[in-house]
Structures are given as C-alpha cells and as structure tokens.
Short mmCIF file of C-alpha atoms in Angstrom, two decimals:
data_model
loop_
_atom_site.label_atom_id
_atom_site.label_comp_id
_atom_site.label_asym_id
_atom_site.label_seq_id
_atom_site.Cartn_x
_atom_site.Cartn_y
_atom_site.Cartn_z
CA MET A 128 12.07 19.00 -22.51
CA HIS A 129 10.13 18.51 -19.28
CA VAL A 130 10.49 15.03 -17.75
CA VAL A 131 8.47 13.94 -14.71
CA ILE A 132 10.21 11.26 -12.67
CA ALA A 133 7.54 9.46 -10.62
CA PRO A 134 8.74 6.15 -9.16
CA ASP A 135 7.40 3.74 -6.57
CA SER A 136 9.85 2.35 -4.04
CA TYR A 137 12.17 -0.54 -4.86
CA ALA A 138 10.98 -2.84 -2.08
CA GLY A 139 13.76 -3.71 0.33
CA THR A 140 16.41 -1.56 -1.37
CA LEU A 141 15.29 2.00 -2.16
CA THR A 142 12.54 4.30 -0.97
CA ALA A 143 10.59 6.13 -3.64
CA THR A 144 12.47 9.31 -2.77
CA GLN A 145 15.84 7.56 -3.10
CA ALA A 146 14.76 6.00 -6.40
CA ALA A 147 13.65 9.38 -7.75
CA GLY A 148 16.97 10.93 -6.78
CA ALA A 149 18.99 8.17 -8.44
CA MET A 150 16.96 8.37 -11.63
CA ALA A 151 17.20 12.16 -11.75
CA ALA A 152 20.97 12.02 -11.31
CA GLY A 153 21.38 9.63 -14.23
CA TRP A 154 18.96 11.54 -16.44
CA ALA A 155 20.60 14.88 -15.72
CA HIS A 156 24.03 13.49 -16.59
CA ALA A 157 22.88 12.22 -19.98
CA ALA A 158 20.43 15.02 -20.75
CA PRO A 159 21.37 18.24 -18.92
CA HIS A 160 19.05 20.18 -21.19
CA CYS A 161 15.96 18.55 -19.60
CA VAL A 162 13.84 20.07 -16.85
CA LEU A 163 13.27 17.34 -14.27
CA THR A 164 10.44 17.15 -11.74
CA GLN A 165 10.74 14.47 -9.07
CA VAL A 166 7.50 13.08 -7.63
CA PRO A 167 8.05 9.99 -5.45
CA LEU A 168 4.88 7.88 -5.21
CA SER A 169 3.31 5.09 -3.18
CA ASP A 170 0.37 2.70 -3.51
CA GLY A 171 -0.36 2.75 0.22
CA GLY A 172 2.62 0.72 1.39
CA PRO A 173 5.89 1.81 3.03
CA GLY A 174 6.65 5.43 2.21
CA PHE A 175 2.96 6.36 1.87
CA LEU A 176 3.21 9.04 4.54
CA GLY A 177 6.54 10.46 3.36
CA VAL A 178 5.27 10.80 -0.21
CA LEU A 179 2.19 12.70 0.94
CA GLU A 180 4.12 14.88 3.38
CA ARG A 181 6.43 15.93 0.56
CA GLY A 182 3.54 16.93 -1.69
CA LEU A 183 0.92 18.28 0.73
CA ASP A 184 0.87 21.21 3.13
CA GLY A 185 0.31 19.50 6.46
CA GLN A 186 1.67 18.84 9.93
CA MET A 187 3.36 15.60 10.94
CA LEU A 188 2.52 14.57 14.49
CA ALA A 189 4.83 12.13 16.25
CA THR A 190 3.49 9.19 18.22
CA THR A 191 4.55 5.76 19.48
CA VAL A 192 2.82 2.48 18.66
CA ARG A 193 3.41 -1.24 19.02
CA ASP A 194 5.10 -3.19 16.24
CA PRO A 195 3.87 -6.64 15.08
CA LEU A 196 5.49 -8.29 18.10
CA GLY A 197 4.38 -5.69 20.66
CA ARG A 198 7.53 -3.58 20.86
CA GLU A 199 7.23 0.19 20.86
CA VAL A 200 8.27 1.97 17.65
CA PRO A 201 8.01 5.60 16.49
CA ALA A 202 5.29 6.52 14.00
CA GLY A 203 3.60 9.60 12.60
CA VAL A 204 0.21 11.01 11.66
CA LEU A 205 0.03 13.55 8.82
CA VAL A 206 -2.73 16.10 9.48
CA ILE A 207 -4.08 18.24 6.66
CA GLU A 208 -6.51 21.14 7.07
CA GLU A 209 -9.12 21.04 4.31
CA GLU A 210 -12.34 22.90 3.58
CA ARG A 211 -14.43 19.89 4.63
CA GLY A 212 -12.50 19.50 7.88
CA ARG A 213 -9.33 17.90 9.15
CA THR A 214 -7.95 14.85 7.31
CA ALA A 215 -5.33 12.57 8.81
CA TYR A 216 -3.17 10.15 6.84
CA VAL A 217 -1.61 7.13 8.55
CA GLU A 218 0.64 4.40 7.23
CA ALA A 219 -0.10 0.94 8.59
CA ALA A 220 3.42 -0.20 7.74
CA GLN A 221 4.78 2.10 10.42
CA ALA A 222 3.13 -0.22 12.95
CA VAL A 223 2.99 -3.58 11.17
CA GLY A 224 5.59 -3.29 8.42
CA LEU A 225 7.60 -6.33 7.41
CA HIS A 226 10.69 -4.14 7.63
CA LEU A 227 10.20 -3.90 11.41
CA LEU A 228 11.01 -7.59 11.82
CA GLY A 229 14.23 -9.52 11.44
CA ALA A 230 14.24 -12.46 9.04
CA SER A 231 13.87 -14.94 11.91
CA GLU A 232 10.95 -12.97 13.42
CA ARG A 233 8.64 -13.12 10.39
CA ASP A 234 5.72 -15.26 11.52
CA PRO A 235 2.15 -14.25 10.51
CA VAL A 236 0.82 -16.84 12.94
CA VAL A 237 1.66 -14.57 15.91
CA THR A 238 2.08 -11.02 14.55
CA THR A 239 -0.64 -8.51 15.44
CA SER A 240 -2.10 -5.34 13.95
CA TYR A 241 -2.65 -3.76 17.39
CA GLY A 242 -0.41 -0.80 16.48
CA VAL A 243 -2.68 0.20 13.59
CA GLY A 244 -5.51 0.73 16.07
CA GLN A 245 -3.18 2.97 18.06
CA LEU A 246 -2.51 4.99 14.90
CA LEU A 247 -6.25 5.39 14.31
CA ARG A 248 -6.74 6.64 17.87
CA ALA A 249 -3.86 9.11 17.47
CA ALA A 250 -5.40 10.43 14.24
CA ARG A 251 -8.78 10.85 15.90
CA ASP A 252 -7.24 12.50 18.95
CA ALA A 253 -5.67 15.02 16.55
CA GLY A 254 -9.16 16.15 15.60
CA ALA A 255 -9.46 14.34 12.26
CA THR A 256 -12.95 13.63 10.97
CA ARG A 257 -11.56 11.87 7.89
CA ILE A 258 -8.78 9.27 8.20
CA VAL A 259 -6.98 7.66 5.26
CA VAL A 260 -5.06 4.48 6.06
CA GLY A 261 -2.36 3.14 3.74
CA LEU A 262 -2.42 -0.67 4.07
CA GLY A 263 0.52 -2.11 2.13
CA GLY A 264 3.75 -3.71 3.29
CA GLY A 265 2.48 -5.34 6.49
CA ALA A 266 3.68 -8.45 8.32
CA THR A 267 0.36 -9.48 9.87
CA ASN A 268 -2.41 -11.88 8.92
CA ASP A 269 -5.01 -11.29 11.64
CA GLY A 270 -7.93 -9.73 9.75
CA GLY A 271 -7.51 -6.49 11.68
CA ALA A 272 -8.37 -8.21 14.96
CA GLY A 273 -5.44 -6.60 16.77
CA MET A 274 -6.45 -3.20 15.44
CA LEU A 275 -9.99 -3.72 16.77
CA ALA A 276 -8.56 -4.76 20.16
CA ALA A 277 -6.65 -1.47 20.39
CA LEU A 278 -9.92 0.38 19.80
CA GLY A 279 -11.68 -1.53 22.59
CA ALA A 280 -13.57 -4.24 20.70
CA GLY A 281 -12.24 -6.97 22.97
CA SER A 282 -9.37 -8.10 25.12
CA PRO A 283 -5.88 -8.08 23.58
CA ASP A 284 -5.50 -11.58 25.04
CA ASP A 285 -8.28 -12.68 22.67
CA LEU A 286 -7.66 -10.48 19.64
CA ALA A 287 -4.02 -9.37 19.63
CA ARG A 288 -2.10 -12.65 19.74
CA GLY A 289 -1.90 -13.14 15.98
CA GLY A 290 -4.10 -14.70 13.33
CA ALA A 291 -3.81 -18.30 14.50
CA ALA A 292 -5.18 -17.50 17.98
CA LEU A 293 -8.46 -16.36 16.43
CA ALA A 294 -9.37 -20.02 15.96
CA ASP A 295 -10.06 -20.10 19.71
CA LEU A 296 -12.06 -16.86 19.87
CA GLY A 297 -15.03 -17.41 22.16
CA PRO A 298 -18.56 -15.93 22.02
CA GLY A 299 -17.58 -13.07 24.36
CA GLY A 300 -14.35 -12.19 22.60
CA LEU A 301 -15.90 -9.20 20.84
CA ALA A 302 -17.90 -7.82 23.75
CA GLY A 303 -16.96 -4.21 23.00
CA LEU A 304 -17.35 -4.29 19.21
CA ASP A 305 -20.86 -2.82 19.04
CA ARG A 306 -19.73 0.18 21.05
CA VAL A 307 -16.60 0.63 18.89
CA ILE A 308 -18.62 0.52 15.66
CA ALA A 309 -21.03 3.13 17.02
CA ASP A 310 -18.17 5.25 18.34
CA TRP A 311 -16.47 5.38 14.94
CA ASN A 312 -19.66 5.94 12.96
CA ASN A 313 -19.01 9.69 12.66
CA ILE A 314 -15.45 9.26 11.33
CA GLU A 315 -14.98 8.90 7.57
CA LEU A 316 -12.51 6.04 7.14
CA ILE A 317 -10.81 5.30 3.83
CA ALA A 318 -8.56 2.29 3.36
CA ALA A 319 -5.91 2.84 0.69
CA THR A 320 -5.38 -0.70 -0.59
CA ASP A 321 -2.53 -2.07 -2.67
CA ALA A 322 -4.34 -5.32 -3.57
CA ASP A 323 -7.90 -6.41 -4.41
CA THR A 324 -7.54 -9.74 -2.61
CA PRO A 325 -10.54 -10.96 -0.58
CA LEU A 326 -10.10 -12.09 3.02
CA LEU A 327 -10.78 -15.82 2.73
CA GLY A 328 -10.35 -18.72 0.34
CA MET A 329 -7.82 -19.96 -2.17
CA GLN A 330 -7.41 -16.41 -3.49
CA GLY A 331 -7.58 -14.88 -0.02
CA THR A 332 -4.94 -13.10 1.99
CA SER A 333 -3.65 -16.18 3.86
CA ALA A 334 -3.19 -18.20 0.68
CA VAL A 335 -1.77 -15.42 -1.47
CA PHE A 336 0.34 -13.43 0.98
CA GLY A 337 0.84 -15.74 3.97
CA PRO A 338 3.82 -17.56 2.40
CA GLN A 339 5.45 -14.21 1.58
CA LEU A 340 5.24 -13.32 5.26
CA GLY A 341 6.87 -16.57 6.39
CA ALA A 342 3.93 -19.01 6.69
CA THR A 343 4.25 -22.62 5.62
CA ALA A 344 1.53 -24.10 3.39
CA GLN A 345 -0.08 -25.73 6.44
CA GLN A 346 0.10 -22.52 8.45
CA ALA A 347 -1.54 -20.60 5.61
CA GLN A 348 -4.46 -23.05 5.66
CA ASP A 349 -4.71 -22.81 9.45
CA LEU A 350 -4.72 -19.01 9.26
CA ASP A 351 -7.50 -19.07 6.68
CA ARG A 352 -9.63 -21.28 8.93
CA ALA A 353 -8.91 -19.06 11.93
CA LEU A 354 -9.96 -15.97 9.99
CA GLY A 355 -13.11 -17.79 8.87
CA HIS A 356 -13.97 -18.42 12.54
CA PHE A 357 -13.27 -14.74 13.28
CA VAL A 358 -15.69 -13.72 10.52
CA ASP A 359 -18.37 -16.03 11.96
CA ARG A 360 -17.96 -14.47 15.41
CA LEU A 361 -18.24 -10.99 13.90
CA ALA A 362 -21.39 -11.78 11.94
CA GLY A 363 -23.70 -11.30 14.90
CA HIS A 364 -22.41 -7.78 15.47
CA LEU A 365 -22.82 -6.48 11.92
CA PRO A 366 -26.01 -5.22 10.28
CA ARG A 367 -27.38 -7.31 7.45
CA ARG A 368 -26.58 -5.76 4.10
CA THR A 369 -28.22 -6.67 0.80
CA ASP A 370 -27.00 -6.02 -2.72
CA LEU A 371 -29.52 -3.67 -4.31
CA VAL A 372 -29.15 -5.30 -7.74
CA SER A 373 -29.07 -9.02 -6.97
CA GLY A 374 -30.83 -9.02 -3.61
CA THR A 375 -28.16 -11.31 -2.17
CA PRO A 376 -26.49 -10.71 1.20
CA VAL A 377 -23.29 -8.64 1.11
CA ARG A 378 -20.34 -10.32 2.84
CA LEU A 379 -17.54 -7.99 3.85
CA ASP A 380 -14.97 -10.81 3.75
CA LYS A 381 -15.66 -11.31 0.03
CA GLN A 382 -15.21 -7.67 -0.92
CA PRO A 383 -12.21 -6.99 -3.20
CA GLY A 384 -9.51 -5.52 -0.99
CA SER A 385 -10.85 -6.98 2.26
CA GLY A 386 -7.70 -9.12 2.39
CA ALA A 387 -5.35 -6.17 1.83
CA GLY A 388 -2.81 -5.66 4.59
CA GLY A 389 -3.27 -9.17 5.96
CA GLY A 390 -7.00 -8.54 6.37
CA LEU A 391 -6.75 -4.97 7.68
CA GLY A 392 -9.08 -4.09 4.82
CA TYR A 393 -11.70 -6.34 6.40
CA GLY A 394 -11.20 -4.89 9.86
CA LEU A 395 -11.66 -1.38 8.50
CA LEU A 396 -14.77 -2.43 6.57
CA VAL A 397 -16.22 -3.59 9.88
CA LEU A 398 -15.77 -0.01 11.10
CA GLY A 399 -17.57 1.32 8.02
CA ALA A 400 -14.57 2.22 5.87
CA GLN A 401 -14.50 2.63 2.12
CA LEU A 402 -11.84 0.69 0.22
CA ARG A 403 -10.05 2.57 -2.55
CA PRO A 404 -6.91 1.82 -4.56
CA GLY A 405 -4.03 3.49 -2.73
CA VAL A 406 -2.35 4.69 -5.90
CA ASP A 407 -5.52 6.51 -7.01
CA LEU A 408 -5.67 8.34 -3.68
CA VAL A 409 -2.04 9.39 -3.90
CA LEU A 410 -2.25 10.51 -7.53
CA ALA A 411 -5.35 12.56 -6.77
CA ALA A 412 -3.92 14.10 -3.59
CA LEU A 413 -0.79 15.21 -5.45
CA ASP A 414 -2.72 16.29 -8.58
CA LEU A 415 -0.50 14.18 -10.81
CA ALA A 416 -2.94 14.45 -13.70
CA THR A 417 -2.14 18.13 -14.16
CA LEU A 418 1.60 17.56 -13.93
CA VAL A 419 1.55 14.64 -16.37
CA ALA A 420 -0.53 16.59 -18.88
CA ALA A 421 2.05 19.40 -18.89
CA ALA A 422 5.06 17.08 -19.27
CA ASP A 423 6.82 15.83 -22.40
CA LEU A 424 7.68 12.46 -20.84
CA VAL A 425 6.91 10.57 -17.65
CA VAL A 426 9.34 8.02 -16.21
CA THR A 427 8.05 5.74 -13.48
CA ALA A 428 9.76 2.86 -11.71
CA THR A 429 9.22 -0.18 -9.51
CA GLY A 430 11.29 -3.03 -8.15
CA THR A 431 9.55 -5.75 -10.19
CA PHE A 432 7.41 -5.05 -13.23
CA ASP A 433 5.21 -8.14 -13.48
CA TRP A 434 1.54 -9.05 -14.06
CA GLN A 435 0.60 -7.61 -10.66
CA SER A 436 1.95 -4.25 -11.82
CA LEU A 437 -0.61 -4.11 -14.61
CA ARG A 438 -3.44 -3.17 -12.23
CA GLY A 439 -3.66 -1.09 -9.07
CA SER A 440 0.03 -0.18 -8.92
CA VAL A 441 1.98 3.05 -9.19
CA VAL A 442 3.12 1.97 -12.64
CA SER A 443 -0.39 1.27 -13.95
CA GLY A 444 -1.74 4.46 -12.36
CA ILE A 445 0.91 6.60 -14.03
CA ALA A 446 0.35 4.77 -17.32
CA GLN A 447 -3.37 5.55 -17.23
CA LEU A 448 -2.77 9.24 -16.52
CA ALA A 449 -0.18 9.46 -19.28
CA GLN A 450 -2.41 7.69 -21.76
CA ALA A 451 -5.31 10.04 -20.99
CA ALA A 452 -3.02 13.06 -21.51
CA ALA A 453 -1.30 11.60 -24.60
CA THR A 454 2.04 11.95 -22.81
CA PRO A 455 4.62 9.21 -23.43
CA ALA A 456 5.49 7.15 -20.34
CA VAL A 457 8.14 4.51 -19.68
CA VAL A 458 9.06 2.35 -16.69
CA ILE A 459 12.47 1.45 -15.32
CA ALA A 460 12.20 -1.65 -13.15
CA GLY A 461 14.68 -3.72 -11.23
CA VAL A 462 13.35 -6.73 -13.10
CA VAL A 463 10.91 -6.83 -16.04
CA LEU A 464 8.74 -9.96 -16.23
CA VAL A 465 6.11 -8.90 -18.78
CA GLY A 466 6.43 -8.57 -22.53
CA ARG A 467 6.13 -5.66 -24.89
CA ARG A 468 2.49 -6.45 -25.68
CA GLU A 469 1.45 -6.18 -22.02
CA THR A 470 3.57 -3.08 -21.59
CA MET A 471 1.93 -1.33 -24.53
CA ALA A 472 -1.57 -2.50 -23.49
CA VAL A 473 -1.30 -0.84 -20.09
CA GLY A 474 -0.35 2.47 -21.75
CA LEU A 475 3.44 2.48 -21.48
CA SER A 476 5.72 3.23 -24.40
CA GLY A 477 8.57 1.09 -23.09
CA SER A 478 9.99 -0.87 -20.17
CA TYR A 479 13.64 -1.12 -19.15
CA ALA A 480 15.23 -3.50 -16.66
CA VAL A 481 18.07 -2.55 -14.36
CA ALA A 482 19.08 -6.21 -14.16
CA GLU A 483 18.60 -8.83 -16.86
CA THR A 484 21.08 -11.51 -15.77
CA PRO A 485 21.92 -13.11 -12.39
CA ALA A 486 25.20 -11.20 -12.31
CA GLN A 487 23.41 -7.91 -12.96
CA GLN A 488 20.84 -8.70 -10.27
CA GLU A 489 23.62 -9.31 -7.78
CA ALA A 490 25.23 -6.01 -8.73
CA ALA A 491 21.89 -4.20 -8.37
CA HIS A 492 21.41 -5.53 -4.84
CA ALA A 493 24.96 -4.54 -3.94
CA ASP A 494 24.64 -1.01 -5.34
CA PRO A 495 20.97 -0.15 -5.97
CA VAL A 496 21.56 3.58 -6.34
CA GLY A 497 24.49 3.24 -8.73
CA THR A 498 22.84 0.65 -10.98
CA LEU A 499 19.54 2.55 -11.16
CA THR A 500 21.39 5.78 -11.93
CA ALA A 501 23.32 4.10 -14.72
CA ARG A 502 20.18 2.57 -16.22
CA ALA A 503 18.33 5.89 -16.12
CA GLU A 504 21.27 7.52 -17.88
CA ARG A 505 21.06 5.00 -20.72
CA VAL A 506 17.30 5.41 -21.03
CA ALA A 507 17.70 9.19 -21.11
CA ARG A 508 19.96 8.95 -24.16
CA THR A 509 17.11 7.22 -25.99
CA TRP A 510 14.27 9.46 -24.89
CA SER A 511 15.99 12.82 -24.38
CA PRO A 512 18.60 13.26 -27.11
CA PRO A 513 20.38 16.63 -27.10
CA PRO A 514 18.67 19.33 -29.15
CA ARG A 515 20.11 20.09 -32.56
#
C-alpha cells in the first residue's frame, strides 16, 4: 500500500518537514508493510521556501534583509532554471515573519515590510525574470509600504515606520513610485497568497488579522484608516482600470487577496503582480496531482482544522486533488473544529485530532512530535491494516 504523507506545518510547533517525519514514524510503526512518500507542503507561509527547495532542482542563494523592526536577519532566494527563463522564489516570512519577534515585540502599528523589498531586489539581481513571493505568516500591517520604500518608491522615513505612520503620508511621500512601477514592468511577479482577504474594511486585513498580530480593537481601526489614506495617496500614480464586464472602475484594494500578508498583496498588485493561492502554486510546482493519483491513500495535516481550512489551504488543496483522482484522503490535525459533514464535503474521508481535551492539548504542546507520531500510528491501524 502506497501512502503519501503531505502535511502543512503545525504553526508555532512543527515545520511541515518535522510533521511529515513524525507522521511517517508513527505510520511505519503500525504499518511496516506500507510504502511511504513524504511531501511537506506550504500555502505560502513559513516553510514555503524549504518545501520548494526539497522538491525542485534549484540553487539557494543566501542574503541578509531587515526584520519587521529593522534588524538584520539571514534569508534566502531559491533560483530555478526553466525553459521560459529564470524563476526565483522568496518567502516573505523570512523578512517579516511573526516568529522573528518576541511576544512583547509584536506590534503591527510599527512593524515594516521593508525586508520583503530587499528580497525582491535580491531575486532580481540573481537574474530572475519571474518572481514568486509567498506571503503568509507575517507580522506587518503596512500595505506593502515598507516593501515599496526598499525598492525606491519613497523615503523609509515616510513608508517604513509601520502601518500607523501612513496616516501622515504627505503628497510627496511616493515621489519615486512611478519610476519603480516602470522599472518592474518587465518582471513577472506572482504573489502566493494564503488568504483572500481584501485590504480595507470590516473584512480587511487590519480587522481580520490585526488582533492576531497584537493590535487592540482601536489600533486595528486606526490601521485601517491609515491604509485607506495610503491607498488615496497611491491612486494618482496608478493607471485607471475598468472591469470589462461591468464597466466599473477596478480598485486594487478590493481585490481578494490584496490584504494577504498584512497588505503585501496590495503592494505587489501596485507593481503589477498576479495574486494566486499559494497552495495551488506549491501543488503544481511539485506535481502533486501525479503523485496523488498513483497513491492508495493521502494523509495531510495542519495545526487547526477549522472553517478557514475548507478553502485555500493545504488541506483543501490536497482534498481536491484526491477527490479528482478518486484517492482516499484524511487529515490529522492538532485540533478539529469542523464536523463530519464539512469534512466529507471538502473531499476528505476522515479527520482525526491529536488533542481533544485540554489535558491532551497541553500534552501536544509539550511534546508535539511524540503526540503526532502516536496519533498517526493509531490512524494507520484503521487505514492500513496488515495484509492477510
């Protein structure tokens, strides 16, 4: 029996590679007769670059960028030679990741995406004509203003002091933006998003993700207003676009995914990027469809299996591939918060929680590898019984 183990990371506890290893160890113990293939995955967040490096034939180039508070941190650019030219993959979380900050440092009012602009420059300097940017897992809420500052759109004093400072952005704060847009016109930019959130409003990035990054309710409102002012300042630099069907003006800040990465999606749209679900990009790059079609079972995983997992996630992406190939698929999650009906509707044959009680959750945090291994072993006894 061929089992493909294709997990996402368990945010804050296990990388996707660590999760795959733990699951494979448990499965092998219970079902040594199975052939196991480990394929760690990502939706564009932390681990995006490592997952692609493991599955693609490319070169990792080392660089140094600024973190959300301006400190230098190591980062990488994965360069792939393709028939159409050179493609570079970068992971925004290496520059703006929440994991780069201590608990007391998490403040989306002041954090900046400047380091993402440095990553883009490093990718371009490596000769890439196509750059794919994974956006998830960031600690910023500045609409990509810091990133644009690093590319020369304006002074870092105006654009790289965090989202709240954009409320004071003056008419000349984007003096270099026209040149930057023209300069990047010949680079194909693709933003690998992990959310379809717009930039502004009650469903926008400040309202939805600001509190998760450490913002109070009042700060989230202030950030939304500051981003709105930023959008107004940008308007004069962008060409007017009209929807071909409705004839109405197209607003980049309302595009699904423009709020991804604390608004990095919007900043990249300003540069002419396309927004695509990160999980779809990863699955296509690694040719998971072929692997899933040849398997007898696919086991995916995530930290929390909830309503957000039903669309645009590693779990939902794997479920869709498995359903198309008529291959059974199950998910092992740290916590399961959706019912059997939702699980079946998305294309999964079952869902299994590592922790179902407060005591089990505490044990899982204390020993994430051991508890995931044990749960995978129990699931394997159900799905991979020994041959007769």
